Coordinates of C-alpha atoms and ligand atoms in Angstrom, one line a residue:
M1 CA 0.0 0.0 0.0
H2 CA 1.1 3.5 -0.7
P3 CA 2.7 4.9 2.4
T4 CA 0.7 8.3 2.3
R5 CA -2.5 6.0 2.5
T6 CA -1.8 5.6 6.3
I7 CA -2.3 9.4 7.0
F8 CA -5.2 10.1 9.4
A9 CA -5.9 6.4 9.9
K10 CA -6.0 7.0 13.8
E11 CA -8.3 10.0 13.5
F12 CA -10.7 8.2 11.3
E13 CA -10.8 5.2 13.9
Q14 CA -11.8 7.8 16.4
L15 CA -14.5 9.2 14.3
L16 CA -15.9 5.8 13.7
D17 CA -15.7 4.8 17.4
L18 CA -18.5 7.4 18.0
Q19 CA -22.0 5.8 18.0
Q20 CA -23.4 9.0 16.7
V21 CA -21.2 8.8 13.5
R22 CA -22.1 5.2 12.9
D23 CA -25.8 6.1 13.4
A24 CA -25.4 9.0 10.9
L25 CA -23.9 6.7 8.3
F26 CA -26.6 4.1 8.7
Y27 CA -29.1 6.9 8.5
L28 CA -27.8 7.9 5.1
K29 CA -28.3 4.2 3.9
E30 CA -31.9 4.2 5.2
D31 CA -32.6 7.6 3.6
N32 CA -31.5 6.4 0.0
E33 CA -35.2 6.2 -1.2
Q34 CA -36.2 9.6 0.3
T35 CA -33.0 11.1 -1.4
T36 CA -34.1 9.9 -4.8
K37 CA -37.6 11.3 -4.3
D38 CA -36.0 14.7 -3.5
Q39 CA -33.7 14.4 -6.5
I40 CA -36.7 13.8 -8.9
E41 CA -38.7 16.7 -7.2
I42 CA -35.8 19.1 -7.7
T43 CA -35.0 18.0 -11.1
E44 CA -38.7 18.7 -12.2
V45 CA -38.3 22.3 -11.3
E46 CA -36.6 23.9 -14.5
A47 CA -33.3 25.7 -14.1
P48 CA -32.1 26.9 -17.4
P49 CA -28.8 28.8 -17.6
F50 CA -29.2 32.3 -16.2
H51 CA -32.7 31.4 -15.0
E52 CA -32.2 29.4 -11.8
T53 CA -34.6 31.6 -9.7
N54 CA -37.5 29.1 -9.4
R55 CA -35.3 26.2 -8.3
A56 CA -33.4 28.5 -5.9
A57 CA -36.7 29.5 -4.1
F58 CA -37.8 25.8 -4.3
F59 CA -34.6 24.6 -2.7
K60 CA -34.5 27.5 0.0
D61 CA -37.8 26.1 1.2
K62 CA -36.4 22.7 1.6
L63 CA -33.5 24.1 3.6
E64 CA -35.8 26.0 6.0
V65 CA -36.5 22.9 8.2
F66 CA -32.8 22.4 9.1
S67 CA -30.6 23.9 11.7
L68 CA -29.1 26.5 9.3
E69 CA -28.4 30.1 10.2
D70 CA -28.5 33.2 7.8
L71 CA -30.2 31.1 5.3
K72 CA -30.5 33.5 2.4
I73 CA -30.5 33.9 -1.5
D74 CA -27.6 36.3 -2.4
S75 CA -27.6 38.9 -5.2
E76 CA -26.1 36.5 -7.8
G77 CA -28.8 33.9 -7.0
N78 CA -26.9 31.4 -4.7
V79 CA -28.8 29.8 -1.9
Y80 CA -26.9 29.2 1.3
G81 CA -27.0 28.8 5.2
I82 CA -24.5 28.0 7.9
R83 CA -24.7 25.0 10.1
K84 CA -22.8 26.5 13.1
G85 CA -20.0 24.6 14.6
K86 CA -19.2 24.6 18.3
G87 CA -15.7 25.7 18.5
N88 CA -12.7 26.8 16.8
G89 CA -12.7 24.7 13.6
P90 CA -12.4 25.4 10.0
S91 CA -15.3 26.7 7.9
V92 CA -16.0 24.2 5.1
V93 CA -18.6 24.7 2.2
I94 CA -20.5 21.9 0.7
A95 CA -21.9 22.8 -2.5
A96 CA -24.0 21.7 -5.5
H97 CA -25.1 23.6 -8.6
L98 CA -28.8 24.6 -9.3
D99 CA -28.3 25.3 -13.0
T100 CA -28.7 22.6 -15.8
V101 CA -27.7 23.1 -19.5
F102 CA -31.3 22.7 -20.7
P103 CA -33.2 25.7 -22.2
A104 CA -36.5 26.8 -20.8
G105 CA -39.3 24.8 -22.0
T106 CA -37.5 21.4 -21.9
N107 CA -39.6 18.5 -20.6
V108 CA -37.9 17.9 -17.3
S109 CA -40.6 15.4 -15.9
A110 CA -39.0 12.1 -14.7
R111 CA -39.9 8.7 -16.0
I112 CA -39.0 5.5 -14.1
E113 CA -38.2 2.2 -15.8
N114 CA -36.9 -0.8 -14.0
S115 CA -36.0 1.5 -11.0
I116 CA -33.8 3.6 -13.2
V117 CA -34.9 7.3 -13.3
Y118 CA -34.7 9.3 -16.6
A119 CA -34.9 12.9 -16.7
P120 CA -32.7 15.7 -18.2
G121 CA -30.6 17.1 -15.3
I122 CA -31.4 14.1 -12.9
G123 CA -27.7 13.5 -12.3
D124 CA -26.0 16.8 -13.1
D125 CA -26.7 18.1 -10.6
G126 CA -30.1 16.9 -9.2
R127 CA -28.0 14.3 -7.5
G128 CA -25.6 16.9 -5.7
L129 CA -28.6 19.0 -4.6
A130 CA -30.3 15.9 -3.2
V131 CA -27.1 14.8 -1.4
L132 CA -27.1 18.1 0.4
L133 CA -30.6 17.4 1.9
T134 CA -29.7 13.8 3.0
L135 CA -26.4 15.1 4.7
L136 CA -28.4 17.8 6.6
R137 CA -31.1 15.3 7.6
S138 CA -28.5 12.8 8.9
L139 CA -26.5 15.5 10.8
D140 CA -29.6 17.0 12.4
E141 CA -31.4 13.7 13.2
N142 CA -28.3 12.4 14.9
K143 CA -27.5 15.6 16.6
I144 CA -24.0 15.9 15.4
E145 CA -22.1 18.9 16.7
T146 CA -19.0 19.8 14.6
E147 CA -16.2 22.1 15.7
G148 CA -16.1 23.9 12.5
D149 CA -19.0 25.5 10.6
I150 CA -20.5 23.7 7.5
I151 CA -22.0 26.0 4.9
F152 CA -24.6 24.4 2.7
L153 CA -24.6 26.1 -0.7
A154 CA -26.7 25.7 -3.9
D155 CA -25.1 27.8 -6.5
V156 CA -25.8 29.3 -9.9
G157 CA -23.9 29.5 -13.2
E158 CA -21.7 26.3 -13.1
E159 CA -22.5 25.2 -16.6
G160 CA -21.3 26.7 -19.9
L161 CA -21.4 30.4 -20.3
G162 CA -22.4 30.6 -16.6
N163 CA -18.6 30.7 -16.2
L164 CA -18.8 29.8 -12.5
R165 CA -20.4 33.1 -11.8
G166 CA -22.0 31.8 -8.6
M167 CA -18.7 30.6 -7.1
K168 CA -16.9 34.0 -8.1
A169 CA -19.7 35.9 -6.3
F170 CA -19.7 33.7 -3.3
F171 CA -15.9 33.8 -2.7
S172 CA -15.7 37.6 -3.3
E173 CA -18.3 37.9 -0.5
N174 CA -17.0 35.2 1.8
T175 CA -13.2 35.4 2.5
N176 CA -13.3 33.3 5.7
I177 CA -13.5 29.8 4.0
D178 CA -11.0 27.1 4.8
G179 CA -12.2 24.3 2.6
F180 CA -14.6 23.5 -0.1
I181 CA -16.4 20.3 -1.5
S182 CA -18.5 20.3 -4.5
V183 CA -20.9 17.4 -5.2
E184 CA -21.3 16.3 -8.8
P185 CA -22.9 13.2 -10.3
G186 CA -20.3 10.4 -10.2
A187 CA -19.1 7.2 -8.4
P188 CA -18.6 7.5 -4.7
G189 CA -14.9 7.1 -5.2
D190 CA -14.5 10.1 -7.6
L191 CA -12.2 12.7 -6.2
I192 CA -11.1 15.6 -8.2
Y193 CA -8.5 17.8 -6.8
C194 CA -7.2 19.9 -9.8
G195 CA -9.2 22.3 -11.9
V196 CA -8.9 22.7 -15.5
G197 CA -9.1 26.3 -16.4
S198 CA -10.3 27.5 -19.8
K199 CA -10.6 30.7 -21.9
R200 CA -12.9 30.8 -24.9
Y201 CA -12.9 33.2 -27.7
N202 CA -15.2 34.2 -30.6
V203 CA -12.7 35.5 -33.3
T204 CA -14.0 37.6 -36.2
F205 CA -12.0 38.9 -39.2
K206 CA -13.6 41.6 -41.4
G207 CA -12.4 43.0 -44.7
K208 CA -13.8 45.0 -47.6
G209 CA -14.9 42.1 -49.8
G210 CA -15.3 42.2 -53.6
H211 CA -15.6 40.0 -56.8
S212 CA -13.1 37.0 -56.9
F213 CA -11.8 38.1 -60.4
G214 CA -12.6 41.8 -60.7
D215 CA -11.4 42.7 -57.3
Y216 CA -8.5 40.2 -57.2
G217 CA -5.8 41.4 -54.9
T218 CA -8.3 42.7 -52.2
S219 CA -7.5 41.1 -48.9
S220 CA -9.9 38.3 -47.7
A221 CA -11.4 37.6 -44.3
I222 CA -11.3 34.0 -44.9
H223 CA -7.6 33.9 -46.0
A224 CA -6.8 35.9 -42.8
A225 CA -8.8 33.4 -40.7
G226 CA -7.0 30.5 -42.5
R227 CA -3.6 32.0 -41.8
A228 CA -4.6 32.3 -38.2
I229 CA -5.9 28.7 -37.8
A230 CA -2.7 27.4 -39.5
A231 CA -0.5 29.4 -37.1
L232 CA -2.6 28.3 -34.1
A233 CA -2.3 24.7 -35.2
D234 CA 1.5 25.0 -35.1
M235 CA 1.6 26.1 -31.4
T236 CA 3.4 23.7 -29.0
V237 CA 2.0 23.4 -25.6
P238 CA 3.2 21.6 -22.4
Q239 CA 2.1 18.1 -21.8
N240 CA 2.7 18.7 -18.1
P241 CA 0.9 20.7 -16.9
K242 CA -1.7 19.5 -19.4
T243 CA -2.5 22.4 -21.7
T244 CA -4.7 22.2 -24.8
Y245 CA -6.2 24.3 -27.6
N246 CA -8.9 23.7 -30.2
V247 CA -10.6 25.7 -33.0
G248 CA -14.0 24.2 -32.6
T249 CA -16.0 25.8 -35.3
I250 CA -15.4 28.1 -38.4
Y251 CA -17.7 30.2 -40.4
G252 CA -17.4 32.9 -43.2
G253 CA -17.9 34.1 -46.7
T254 CA -20.9 34.4 -49.1
S255 CA -20.2 32.5 -52.2
I256 CA -17.4 30.8 -54.1
N257 CA -16.6 33.8 -56.3
T258 CA -16.8 36.4 -53.6
I259 CA -13.8 37.7 -51.7
A260 CA -14.9 37.1 -48.1
L261 CA -16.2 40.1 -46.1
D262 CA -16.1 38.2 -42.8
A263 CA -14.9 35.1 -41.3
G264 CA -14.2 33.7 -37.9
F265 CA -13.9 30.8 -35.5
Q266 CA -14.3 29.8 -32.0
L267 CA -11.2 29.0 -29.9
D268 CA -11.0 26.9 -26.8
L269 CA -7.9 27.1 -24.6
R270 CA -7.3 24.9 -21.5
S271 CA -4.9 24.1 -18.9
V272 CA -4.6 22.8 -15.3
S273 CA -2.0 25.7 -14.6
S274 CA -3.1 29.2 -14.7
Q275 CA 0.4 30.3 -15.7
A276 CA 0.4 28.0 -18.7
L277 CA -3.2 29.1 -19.6
T278 CA -2.1 32.8 -19.6
E279 CA 0.9 32.1 -21.7
L280 CA -1.1 30.1 -24.3
E281 CA -3.7 32.9 -24.3
E282 CA -1.0 35.5 -25.0
N283 CA 0.5 33.5 -27.8
A284 CA -2.8 32.7 -29.5
L285 CA -4.0 36.3 -29.5
A286 CA -0.6 37.5 -30.8
L287 CA -0.9 34.9 -33.7
I288 CA -4.4 36.0 -34.6
H289 CA -3.5 39.7 -34.8
E290 CA -0.4 38.7 -36.7
A291 CA -2.6 36.8 -39.2
A292 CA -4.8 39.8 -39.9
Q293 CA -1.8 42.0 -40.6
K294 CA 0.0 39.4 -42.8
E295 CA -3.1 39.1 -45.0
S296 CA -3.4 42.8 -45.1
E297 CA 0.2 43.3 -46.1
A298 CA 0.3 40.4 -48.6
C299 CA -2.3 42.3 -50.6
G300 CA -0.5 45.5 -50.2
Q301 CA -3.4 47.1 -48.2
P302 CA -2.1 47.5 -44.7
G303 CA -4.9 47.7 -42.1
S304 CA -7.5 46.4 -44.6
I305 CA -8.4 43.4 -42.4
T306 CA -9.7 44.1 -38.8
V307 CA -9.8 41.5 -36.3
S308 CA -11.9 41.2 -32.9
A309 CA -11.3 38.4 -30.3
E310 CA -14.2 38.4 -27.8
L311 CA -13.8 36.5 -24.5
V312 CA -16.9 34.3 -24.0
G313 CA -15.6 31.8 -21.6
D314 CA -13.4 32.3 -18.5
R315 CA -12.7 29.6 -16.0
P316 CA -9.8 29.8 -13.6
A317 CA -7.4 26.9 -13.3
G318 CA -5.5 25.4 -10.4
S319 CA -3.6 22.5 -9.1
Q320 CA -3.1 21.2 -5.5
S321 CA -0.5 18.9 -4.0
T322 CA -1.2 15.2 -3.8
D323 CA -0.2 15.6 -0.3
A324 CA -2.8 18.2 0.4
P325 CA -4.7 17.3 3.6
I326 CA -8.1 17.9 2.0
R327 CA -7.2 15.1 -0.5
Q328 CA -5.8 12.8 2.2
I329 CA -9.0 13.3 4.3
A330 CA -11.1 12.3 1.4
L331 CA -8.9 9.3 0.5
R332 CA -9.1 8.1 4.0
A333 CA -12.9 8.5 4.2
A334 CA -13.2 6.3 1.1
D335 CA -10.8 3.8 2.5
V336 CA -12.6 3.2 5.8
L337 CA -15.8 2.6 3.9
G338 CA -14.1 0.2 1.5
I339 CA -14.6 2.5 -1.5
E340 CA -11.9 2.4 -4.1
V341 CA -10.9 5.9 -5.5
T342 CA -10.3 5.3 -9.2
M343 CA -11.1 8.7 -10.7
E344 CA -8.8 11.7 -10.0
E345 CA -8.7 13.3 -13.4
P346 CA -8.8 17.1 -13.5
L347 CA -12.1 18.6 -14.4
S348 CA -13.9 21.9 -14.7
T349 CA -16.2 22.4 -11.8
D350 CA -17.3 24.8 -9.2
A351 CA -14.1 23.8 -7.2
N352 CA -12.0 25.6 -9.9
V353 CA -12.7 28.9 -8.2
P354 CA -11.5 28.1 -4.6
I355 CA -8.6 26.1 -5.9
S356 CA -7.5 29.2 -8.0
L357 CA -7.8 31.2 -4.8
G358 CA -5.5 28.8 -2.9
I359 CA -8.4 27.5 -0.8
P360 CA -8.4 23.7 -0.5
A361 CA -11.2 22.2 -2.5
L362 CA -12.4 18.9 -4.1
T363 CA -15.2 17.7 -6.2
L364 CA -16.7 14.4 -4.9
G365 CA -19.0 12.0 -6.7
G366 CA -22.6 11.9 -5.3
G367 CA -22.9 8.2 -5.6
G368 CA -25.3 6.0 -7.7
D369 CA -24.8 5.3 -11.4
S370 CA -25.6 8.1 -13.8
G371 CA -25.0 8.8 -17.5
G372 CA -26.1 10.7 -20.5
H373 CA -25.2 14.0 -18.7
H374 CA -26.1 17.2 -20.7
T375 CA -28.4 15.1 -23.0
L376 CA -32.2 14.6 -22.9
D377 CA -31.6 10.8 -22.2
E378 CA -29.8 11.5 -18.8
F379 CA -30.3 8.8 -16.2
F380 CA -29.7 7.9 -12.7
D381 CA -29.7 4.5 -11.1
P382 CA -30.3 4.9 -7.2
T383 CA -29.0 1.3 -6.4
D384 CA -26.6 1.7 -3.4
A385 CA -26.3 5.5 -4.1
F386 CA -25.8 6.1 -0.4
Y387 CA -22.2 5.2 -0.6
G388 CA -21.6 8.7 -2.0
P389 CA -23.2 10.7 0.8
Q390 CA -21.5 8.3 3.4
R391 CA -18.1 9.1 1.9
I392 CA -19.0 12.8 1.8
L393 CA -20.2 12.8 5.5
L394 CA -17.0 11.2 6.7
A395 CA -14.8 13.6 4.8
L396 CA -16.7 16.6 6.1
L397 CA -16.7 15.4 9.7
G398 CA -12.9 14.7 9.3
M399 CA -12.3 18.3 8.0
T400 CA -14.5 20.0 10.7
G401 CA -14.1 17.7 13.7
I402 CA -16.5 16.7 16.2
K403 CA -17.2 18.6 19.4
D404 CA -15.1 17.4 22.4
N405 CA -14.1 14.2 20.5
V406 CA -12.4 14.5 17.1
H407 CA -10.0 17.4 16.5
P408 CA -10.6 19.0 13.0
L409 CA -8.1 17.7 10.4
L410 CA -8.3 20.5 7.9
P411 CA -6.0 23.3 8.8
M412 CA -7.6 26.8 9.3
R413 CA -6.3 29.4 6.8
E414 CA -4.8 32.7 8.0
K415 CA -7.5 35.2 7.7
K416 CA -7.2 38.6 6.1
Ligands
ZN1 ZN1 -22.3 19.5 -12.9

């Protein structure tokens, strides 16, 4: 066994020695069916991108019955409340996102076949939201008093052009957070501790246009875009930290015998390192501007092609050490439950924002089997799904500690 795997073994033994903790874990198993019911109910309240208001209000109502202080909907649309700790422990956020990728009017009603639930958004992130509720029930019913505070958060703007706006707003208002867990659909062993950052651009070239024969020699927007794409395709990027680029779509021109007036493409840049991402972005933008200039000059018409690069996607990147206590706590929590951690690939999730700010953060799988995410055929199989919340509960309790019994394992950050 890897030597680091013995980290926190003693502390987790102490945790599991507590009857309360064992009861709370058992409660989660018994609560599996109710959790699936919640998941369906939440999923059936539409939450299109930038229109999460109805689901936010619905979810806030669900939270009202628990022992949360300062429960509110903030100005960005995030719902959150604090389950107060009893002492001097770290403040840990547990979050799931309210938004889906589905536009308004999508049929989100659930259909159950052979105990598998089908509905757009049932996994991503209906699962995460339902997990927050079962965790709260288990903590309250078993009267668990933690040392640190736990903030339960349902956030907006995780998907697509939401660009993590919910997370950005939350962390600009809350500077006292010591740790963060995002719950996404996935196996109970999923453990993501590095965030893939991305920058996305709509690039547009414009020229004067003209007839392909009569106006021959006039600079072409398509030729400029072609020069740019060829130059981008020759860029070299580091393999480690993993850094990538892709021109995903192109458009332009009017007809085969017209010199193109306009042309453009969409460019996606990604890296797990924010420095590598910034360097890639600078290089790419320089090549794009150079291509416009080259096309203009090749035709002897300096400045005849203009180019604009509009930033349409912006997600921060960040990595953490494999030794980071937050990762070790989550590994140990999985170990003691006999759950194998098999998936640690970097992803782009809500956790990107805290990781980029230097706040320890993870994305953990909510349990159950799900698939077809972001499609109308999305499904969720609730069989034994409770292993997800069980692992998350143990990780949370390891981080925050238990009053008078278990010392918090997650260090507190120095506060500004
Ligand atoms: Zn998601």
